[in-house]
């Protein structure tokens, strides 16, 4: 499984879309979460990074979700070009 982002090596004229995700469930069931991190780089533009979080609860009326988009690498640790963290998601997880 590849764990290293490719977008830092994409040329300025090239386009790129890259996605990583993680899903997890409570061992006893009834609760799950899906976290997705994407980088979108249109040709001749700077990349943006998005963090998506969706929470699934068996007793909830439906899934709850939020998404935040930032310039890719802008908030990353020193020397990092493959992360958007640490970031804050807007407000509470909203109903989708």
PDB file of N, CA, C and O in Angstrom, residues 33-91:
ATOM      1  N   UNK A  33     -16.860   5.795  11.315  1.00  0.00           N
ATOM      2  CA  UNK A  33     -16.347   7.074  10.829  1.00  0.00           C
ATOM      3  C   UNK A  33     -15.576   6.832   9.540  1.00  0.00           C
ATOM      4  O   UNK A  33     -14.945   5.789   9.359  1.00  0.00           O
ATOM      5  N   UNK A  34     -15.661   7.786   8.632  1.00  0.00           N
ATOM      6  CA  UNK A  34     -14.941   7.741   7.366  1.00  0.00           C
ATOM      7  C   UNK A  34     -14.192   9.052   7.257  1.00  0.00           C
ATOM      8  O   UNK A  34     -14.791  10.131   7.340  1.00  0.00           O
ATOM      9  N   UNK A  35     -12.872   9.001   7.108  1.00  0.00           N
ATOM     10  CA  UNK A  35     -12.033  10.189   6.991  1.00  0.00           C
ATOM     11  C   UNK A  35     -11.325  10.114   5.649  1.00  0.00           C
ATOM     12  O   UNK A  35     -10.712   9.104   5.312  1.00  0.00           O
ATOM     13  N   UNK A  36     -11.426  11.192   4.890  1.00  0.00           N
ATOM     14  CA  UNK A  36     -10.818  11.215   3.545  1.00  0.00           C
ATOM     15  C   UNK A  36      -9.999  12.488   3.415  1.00  0.00           C
ATOM     16  O   UNK A  36     -10.435  13.581   3.783  1.00  0.00           O
ATOM     17  N   UNK A  37      -8.796  12.342   2.878  1.00  0.00           N
ATOM     18  CA  UNK A  37      -7.888  13.461   2.627  1.00  0.00           C
ATOM     19  C   UNK A  37      -7.602  13.469   1.140  1.00  0.00           C
ATOM     20  O   UNK A  37      -7.174  12.459   0.587  1.00  0.00           O
ATOM     21  N   UNK A  38      -7.897  14.581   0.468  1.00  0.00           N
ATOM     22  CA  UNK A  38      -7.657  14.655  -0.970  1.00  0.00           C
ATOM     23  C   UNK A  38      -6.800  15.865  -1.303  1.00  0.00           C
ATOM     24  O   UNK A  38      -6.795  16.867  -0.588  1.00  0.00           O
ATOM     25  N   UNK A  39      -6.081  15.741  -2.407  1.00  0.00           N
ATOM     26  CA  UNK A  39      -5.333  16.862  -2.975  1.00  0.00           C
ATOM     27  C   UNK A  39      -5.775  16.993  -4.418  1.00  0.00           C
ATOM     28  O   UNK A  39      -5.786  16.014  -5.169  1.00  0.00           O
ATOM     29  N   UNK A  40      -6.181  18.207  -4.792  1.00  0.00           N
ATOM     30  CA  UNK A  40      -6.604  18.472  -6.163  1.00  0.00           C
ATOM     31  C   UNK A  40      -5.700  19.557  -6.731  1.00  0.00           C
ATOM     32  O   UNK A  40      -5.571  20.637  -6.154  1.00  0.00           O
ATOM     33  N   UNK A  41      -5.067  19.255  -7.871  1.00  0.00           N
ATOM     34  CA  UNK A  41      -4.180  20.221  -8.515  1.00  0.00           C
ATOM     35  C   UNK A  41      -4.569  20.318  -9.983  1.00  0.00           C
ATOM     36  O   UNK A  41      -4.185  19.472 -10.790  1.00  0.00           O
ATOM     37  N   UNK A  42      -5.328  21.344 -10.363  1.00  0.00           N
ATOM     38  CA  UNK A  42      -5.615  21.548 -11.784  1.00  0.00           C
ATOM     39  C   UNK A  42      -4.327  21.927 -12.519  1.00  0.00           C
ATOM     40  O   UNK A  42      -3.396  22.473 -11.903  1.00  0.00           O
ATOM     41  N   UNK A  43      -4.238  21.661 -13.813  1.00  0.00           N
ATOM     42  CA  UNK A  43      -3.051  22.057 -14.575  1.00  0.00           C
ATOM     43  C   UNK A  43      -2.764  23.555 -14.411  1.00  0.00           C
ATOM     44  O   UNK A  43      -3.681  24.381 -14.415  1.00  0.00           O
ATOM     45  N   UNK A  44      -1.513  23.892 -14.232  1.00  0.00           N
ATOM     46  CA  UNK A  44      -1.042  25.275 -14.111  1.00  0.00           C
ATOM     47  C   UNK A  44      -1.603  26.019 -12.898  1.00  0.00           C
ATOM     48  O   UNK A  44      -1.650  27.241 -12.888  1.00  0.00           O
ATOM     49  N   UNK A  45      -2.038  25.301 -11.863  1.00  0.00           N
ATOM     50  CA  UNK A  45      -2.542  25.933 -10.637  1.00  0.00           C
ATOM     51  C   UNK A  45      -1.904  25.294  -9.419  1.00  0.00           C
ATOM     52  O   UNK A  45      -1.332  24.213  -9.494  1.00  0.00           O
ATOM     53  N   UNK A  46      -2.019  25.977  -8.275  1.00  0.00           N
ATOM     54  CA  UNK A  46      -1.520  25.429  -7.020  1.00  0.00           C
ATOM     55  C   UNK A  46      -2.505  24.392  -6.485  1.00  0.00           C
ATOM     56  O   UNK A  46      -3.713  24.528  -6.666  1.00  0.00           O
ATOM     57  N   UNK A  47      -2.022  23.376  -5.783  1.00  0.00           N
ATOM     58  CA  UNK A  47      -2.923  22.355  -5.242  1.00  0.00           C
ATOM     59  C   UNK A  47      -3.690  22.845  -4.020  1.00  0.00           C
ATOM     60  O   UNK A  47      -3.252  23.752  -3.310  1.00  0.00           O
ATOM     61  N   UNK A  48      -4.851  22.227  -3.790  1.00  0.00           N
ATOM     62  CA  UNK A  48      -5.607  22.435  -2.565  1.00  0.00           C
ATOM     63  C   UNK A  48      -5.797  21.075  -1.904  1.00  0.00           C
ATOM     64  O   UNK A  48      -5.837  20.044  -2.577  1.00  0.00           O
ATOM     65  N   UNK A  49      -5.899  21.084  -0.596  1.00  0.00           N
ATOM     66  CA  UNK A  49      -6.101  19.849   0.172  1.00  0.00           C
ATOM     67  C   UNK A  49      -7.445  19.935   0.887  1.00  0.00           C
ATOM     68  O   UNK A  49      -7.804  20.995   1.411  1.00  0.00           O
ATOM     69  N   UNK A  50      -8.186  18.849   0.888  1.00  0.00           N
ATOM     70  CA  UNK A  50      -9.478  18.806   1.578  1.00  0.00           C
ATOM     71  C   UNK A  50      -9.490  17.651   2.563  1.00  0.00           C
ATOM     72  O   UNK A  50      -8.983  16.573   2.273  1.00  0.00           O
ATOM     73  N   UNK A  51     -10.083  17.903   3.713  1.00  0.00           N
ATOM     74  CA  UNK A  51     -10.304  16.870   4.716  1.00  0.00           C
ATOM     75  C   UNK A  51     -11.810  16.703   4.859  1.00  0.00           C
ATOM     76  O   UNK A  51     -12.528  17.672   5.089  1.00  0.00           O
ATOM     77  N   UNK A  52     -12.280  15.475   4.673  1.00  0.00           N
ATOM     78  CA  UNK A  52     -13.691  15.140   4.773  1.00  0.00           C
ATOM     79  C   UNK A  52     -13.850  14.200   5.965  1.00  0.00           C
ATOM     80  O   UNK A  52     -13.074  13.271   6.128  1.00  0.00           O
ATOM     81  N   UNK A  53     -14.867  14.416   6.782  1.00  0.00           N
ATOM     82  CA  UNK A  53     -15.151  13.517   7.896  1.00  0.00           C
ATOM     83  C   UNK A  53     -16.648  13.222   7.878  1.00  0.00           C
ATOM     84  O   UNK A  53     -17.466  14.147   7.834  1.00  0.00           O
ATOM     85  N   UNK A  54     -16.999  11.935   7.893  1.00  0.00           N
ATOM     86  CA  UNK A  54     -18.399  11.522   7.947  1.00  0.00           C
ATOM     87  C   UNK A  54     -18.554  10.555   9.103  1.00  0.00           C
ATOM     88  O   UNK A  54     -17.790   9.604   9.233  1.00  0.00           O
ATOM     89  N   UNK A  55     -19.550  10.806   9.946  1.00  0.00           N
ATOM     90  CA  UNK A  55     -19.834   9.980  11.106  1.00  0.00           C
ATOM     91  C   UNK A  55     -21.161   9.263  10.879  1.00  0.00           C
ATOM     92  O   UNK A  55     -22.154   9.890  10.510  1.00  0.00           O
ATOM     93  N   UNK A  56     -21.161   7.950  11.068  1.00  0.00           N
ATOM     94  CA  UNK A  56     -22.351   7.126  10.900  1.00  0.00           C
ATOM     95  C   UNK A  56     -22.734   6.537  12.254  1.00  0.00           C
ATOM     96  O   UNK A  56     -21.912   5.884  12.888  1.00  0.00           O
ATOM     97  N   UNK A  57     -23.959   6.772  12.693  1.00  0.00           N
ATOM     98  CA  UNK A  57     -24.436   6.215  13.948  1.00  0.00           C
ATOM     99  C   UNK A  57     -25.740   5.473  13.717  1.00  0.00           C
ATOM    100  O   UNK A  57     -26.646   5.984  13.060  1.00  0.00           O
ATOM    101  N   UNK A  58     -25.841   4.260  14.246  1.00  0.00           N
ATOM    102  CA  UNK A  58     -27.032   3.436  14.035  1.00  0.00           C
ATOM    103  C   UNK A  58     -28.288   4.104  14.576  1.00  0.00           C
ATOM    104  O   UNK A  58     -29.374   3.918  14.029  1.00  0.00           O
ATOM    105  N   UNK A  59     -28.160   4.898  15.617  1.00  0.00           N
ATOM    106  CA  UNK A  59     -29.328   5.527  16.222  1.00  0.00           C
ATOM    107  C   UNK A  59     -29.563   6.947  15.702  1.00  0.00           C
ATOM    108  O   UNK A  59     -30.551   7.579  16.068  1.00  0.00           O
ATOM    109  N   UNK A  60     -28.706   7.444  14.830  1.00  0.00           N
ATOM    110  CA  UNK A  60     -28.858   8.795  14.280  1.00  0.00           C
ATOM    111  C   UNK A  60     -29.853   8.784  13.122  1.00  0.00           C
ATOM    112  O   UNK A  60     -30.082   7.746  12.494  1.00  0.00           O
ATOM    113  N   UNK A  61     -30.416   9.947  12.827  1.00  0.00           N
ATOM    114  CA  UNK A  61     -31.363  10.070  11.714  1.00  0.00           C
ATOM    115  C   UNK A  61     -30.678   9.890  10.366  1.00  0.00           C
ATOM    116  O   UNK A  61     -31.319   9.583   9.367  1.00  0.00           O
ATOM    117  N   UNK A  62     -29.384  10.071  10.330  1.00  0.00           N
ATOM    118  CA  UNK A  62     -28.615   9.922   9.090  1.00  0.00           C
ATOM    119  C   UNK A  62     -27.165  10.239   9.358  1.00  0.00           C
ATOM    120  O   UNK A  62     -26.789  10.616  10.474  1.00  0.00           O
ATOM    121  N   UNK A  63     -26.303  10.093   8.344  1.00  0.00           N
ATOM    122  CA  UNK A  63     -24.885  10.415   8.531  1.00  0.00           C
ATOM    123  C   UNK A  63     -24.688  11.905   8.780  1.00  0.00           C
ATOM    124  O   UNK A  63     -25.496  12.723   8.364  1.00  0.00           O
ATOM    125  N   UNK A  64     -23.619  12.230   9.484  1.00  0.00           N
ATOM    126  CA  UNK A  64     -23.244  13.624   9.731  1.00  0.00           C
ATOM    127  C   UNK A  64     -21.877  13.830   9.102  1.00  0.00           C
ATOM    128  O   UNK A  64     -21.007  12.979   9.236  1.00  0.00           O
ATOM    129  N   UNK A  65     -21.689  14.977   8.415  1.00  0.00           N
ATOM    130  CA  UNK A  65     -20.449  15.161   7.663  1.00  0.00           C
ATOM    131  C   UNK A  65     -19.998  16.612   7.665  1.00  0.00           C
ATOM    132  O   UNK A  65     -20.799  17.531   7.857  1.00  0.00           O
ATOM    133  N   UNK A  66     -18.703  16.807   7.435  1.00  0.00           N
ATOM    134  CA  UNK A  66     -18.132  18.126   7.243  1.00  0.00           C
ATOM    135  C   UNK A  66     -16.928  17.997   6.313  1.00  0.00           C
ATOM    136  O   UNK A  66     -16.375  16.910   6.141  1.00  0.00           O
ATOM    137  N   UNK A  67     -16.558  19.102   5.713  1.00  0.00           N
ATOM    138  CA  UNK A  67     -15.404  19.143   4.803  1.00  0.00           C
ATOM    139  C   UNK A  67     -14.737  20.502   4.943  1.00  0.00           C
ATOM    140  O   UNK A  67     -15.412  21.518   5.087  1.00  0.00           O
ATOM    141  N   UNK A  68     -13.417  20.513   4.909  1.00  0.00           N
ATOM    142  CA  UNK A  68     -12.651  21.758   4.937  1.00  0.00           C
ATOM    143  C   UNK A  68     -11.587  21.680   3.848  1.00  0.00           C
ATOM    144  O   UNK A  68     -10.992  20.621   3.643  1.00  0.00           O
ATOM    145  N   UNK A  69     -11.357  22.792   3.142  1.00  0.00           N
ATOM    146  CA  UNK A  69     -10.371  22.839   2.062  1.00  0.00           C
ATOM    147  C   UNK A  69      -9.378  23.961   2.338  1.00  0.00           C
ATOM    148  O   UNK A  69      -9.774  25.057   2.721  1.00  0.00           O
ATOM    149  N   UNK A  70      -8.092  23.669   2.125  1.00  0.00           N
ATOM    150  CA  UNK A  70      -7.001  24.592   2.401  1.00  0.00           C
ATOM    151  C   UNK A  70      -5.961  24.509   1.297  1.00  0.00           C
ATOM    152  O   UNK A  70      -5.892  23.502   0.585  1.00  0.00           O
ATOM    153  N   UNK A  71      -5.082  25.518   1.180  1.00  0.00           N
ATOM    154  CA  UNK A  71      -3.950  25.373   0.262  1.00  0.00           C
ATOM    155  C   UNK A  71      -3.097  24.182   0.714  1.00  0.00           C
ATOM    156  O   UNK A  71      -2.791  24.070   1.893  1.00  0.00           O
ATOM    157  N   UNK A  72      -2.766  23.290  -0.178  1.00  0.00           N
ATOM    158  CA  UNK A  72      -1.995  22.093   0.180  1.00  0.00           C
ATOM    159  C   UNK A  72      -0.624  22.479   0.712  1.00  0.00           C
ATOM    160  O   UNK A  72       0.085  23.271   0.116  1.00  0.00           O
ATOM    161  N   UNK A  73      -0.258  21.906   1.862  1.00  0.00           N
ATOM    162  CA  UNK A  73       1.057  22.142   2.451  1.00  0.00           C
ATOM    163  C   UNK A  73       1.164  23.437   3.234  1.00  0.00           C
ATOM    164  O   UNK A  73       2.133  23.643   3.933  1.00  0.00           O
ATOM    165  N   UNK A  74       0.161  24.308   3.146  1.00  0.00           N
ATOM    166  CA  UNK A  74       0.257  25.618   3.792  1.00  0.00           C
ATOM    167  C   UNK A  74       0.356  25.528   5.309  1.00  0.00           C
ATOM    168  O   UNK A  74       1.032  26.319   5.933  1.00  0.00           O
ATOM    169  N   UNK A  75      -0.326  24.547   5.903  1.00  0.00           N
ATOM    170  CA  UNK A  75      -0.328  24.439   7.354  1.00  0.00           C
ATOM    171  C   UNK A  75       0.484  23.267   7.857  1.00  0.00           C
ATOM    172  O   UNK A  75       0.443  22.943   9.017  1.00  0.00           O
ATOM    173  N   UNK A  76       1.227  22.644   6.974  1.00  0.00           N
ATOM    174  CA  UNK A  76       1.975  21.457   7.351  1.00  0.00           C
ATOM    175  C   UNK A  76       3.207  21.761   8.178  1.00  0.00           C
ATOM    176  O   UNK A  76       3.638  22.906   8.280  1.00  0.00           O
ATOM    177  N   UNK A  77       3.779  20.730   8.791  1.00  0.00           N
ATOM    178  CA  UNK A  77       4.996  20.905   9.575  1.00  0.00           C
ATOM    179  C   UNK A  77       6.141  21.419   8.704  1.00  0.00           C
ATOM    180  O   UNK A  77       6.142  21.248   7.498  1.00  0.00           O
ATOM    181  N   UNK A  78       7.102  22.045   9.302  1.00  0.00           N
ATOM    182  CA  UNK A  78       8.250  22.564   8.584  1.00  0.00           C
ATOM    183  C   UNK A  78       8.875  21.493   7.709  1.00  0.00           C
ATOM    184  O   UNK A  78       9.110  20.379   8.159  1.00  0.00           O
ATOM    185  N   UNK A  79       9.110  21.832   6.455  1.00  0.00           N
ATOM    186  CA  UNK A  79       9.733  20.894   5.520  1.00  0.00           C
ATOM    187  C   UNK A  79       8.760  19.911   4.909  1.00  0.00           C
ATOM    188  O   UNK A  79       9.133  19.094   4.086  1.00  0.00           O
ATOM    189  N   UNK A  80       7.499  19.963   5.266  1.00  0.00           N
ATOM    190  CA  UNK A  80       6.522  19.023   4.744  1.00  0.00           C
ATOM    191  C   UNK A  80       5.795  19.617   3.550  1.00  0.00           C
ATOM    192  O   UNK A  80       5.406  20.773   3.565  1.00  0.00           O
ATOM    193  N   UNK A  81       5.607  18.807   2.522  1.00  0.00           N
ATOM    194  CA  UNK A  81       4.818  19.253   1.382  1.00  0.00           C
ATOM    195  C   UNK A  81       3.706  18.273   1.081  1.00  0.00           C
ATOM    196  O   UNK A  81       3.060  18.361   0.061  1.00  0.00           O
ATOM    197  N   UNK A  82       3.480  17.313   1.952  1.00  0.00           N
ATOM    198  CA  UNK A  82       2.477  16.294   1.676  1.00  0.00           C
ATOM    199  C   UNK A  82       1.379  16.239   2.728  1.00  0.00           C
ATOM    200  O   UNK A  82       0.725  15.242   2.892  1.00  0.00           O
ATOM    201  N   UNK A  83       1.206  17.330   3.456  1.00  0.00           N
ATOM    202  CA  UNK A  83       0.180  17.333   4.487  1.00  0.00           C
ATOM    203  C   UNK A  83      -0.491  18.691   4.570  1.00  0.00           C
ATOM    204  O   UNK A  83       0.081  19.693   4.189  1.00  0.00           O
ATOM    205  N   UNK A  84      -1.707  18.697   5.036  1.00  0.00           N
ATOM    206  CA  UNK A  84      -2.412  19.956   5.259  1.00  0.00           C
ATOM    207  C   UNK A  84      -2.610  20.190   6.745  1.00  0.00           C
ATOM    208  O   UNK A  84      -3.235  21.138   7.137  1.00  0.00           O
ATOM    209  N   UNK A  85      -2.095  19.341   7.599  1.00  0.00           N
ATOM    210  CA  UNK A  85      -2.372  19.440   9.033  1.00  0.00           C
ATOM    211  C   UNK A  85      -1.359  20.291   9.757  1.00  0.00           C
ATOM    212  O   UNK A  85      -0.313  20.582   9.226  1.00  0.00           O
ATOM    213  N   UNK A  86      -1.636  20.739  10.944  1.00  0.00           N
ATOM    214  CA  UNK A  86      -2.920  20.529  11.611  1.00  0.00           C
ATOM    215  C   UNK A  86      -3.970  21.489  11.056  1.00  0.00           C
ATOM    216  O   UNK A  86      -3.652  22.612  10.695  1.00  0.00           O
ATOM    217  N   UNK A  87      -5.209  21.035  10.965  1.00  0.00           N
ATOM    218  CA  UNK A  87      -6.273  21.886  10.462  1.00  0.00           C
ATOM    219  C   UNK A  87      -7.466  21.812  11.394  1.00  0.00           C
ATOM    220  O   UNK A  87      -7.558  20.918  12.227  1.00  0.00           O
ATOM    221  N   UNK A  88      -8.396  22.739  11.246  1.00  0.00           N
ATOM    222  CA  UNK A  88      -9.641  22.737  12.008  1.00  0.00           C
ATOM    223  C   UNK A  88     -10.779  22.545  11.035  1.00  0.00           C
ATOM    224  O   UNK A  88     -10.807  23.165   9.986  1.00  0.00           O
ATOM    225  N   UNK A  89     -11.702  21.695  11.420  1.00  0.00           N
ATOM    226  CA  UNK A  89     -12.902  21.532  10.624  1.00  0.00           C
ATOM    227  C   UNK A  89     -13.924  22.558  11.091  1.00  0.00           C
ATOM    228  O   UNK A  89     -13.965  22.906  12.263  1.00  0.00           O
ATOM    229  N   UNK A  90     -14.741  23.060  10.170  1.00  0.00           N
ATOM    230  CA  UNK A  90     -15.700  24.094  10.551  1.00  0.00           C
ATOM    231  C   UNK A  90     -16.816  23.564  11.450  1.00  0.00           C
ATOM    232  O   UNK A  90     -17.443  22.561  11.129  1.00  0.00           O
ATOM    233  N   UNK A  91     -17.035  24.208  12.577  1.00  0.00           N
ATOM    234  CA  UNK A  91     -18.153  23.928  13.462  1.00  0.00           C
ATOM    235  C   UNK A  91     -18.299  22.468  13.844  1.00  0.00           C
ATOM    236  O   UNK A  91     -17.345  21.726  13.953  1.00  0.00           O
TER     237      UNK A  91
END
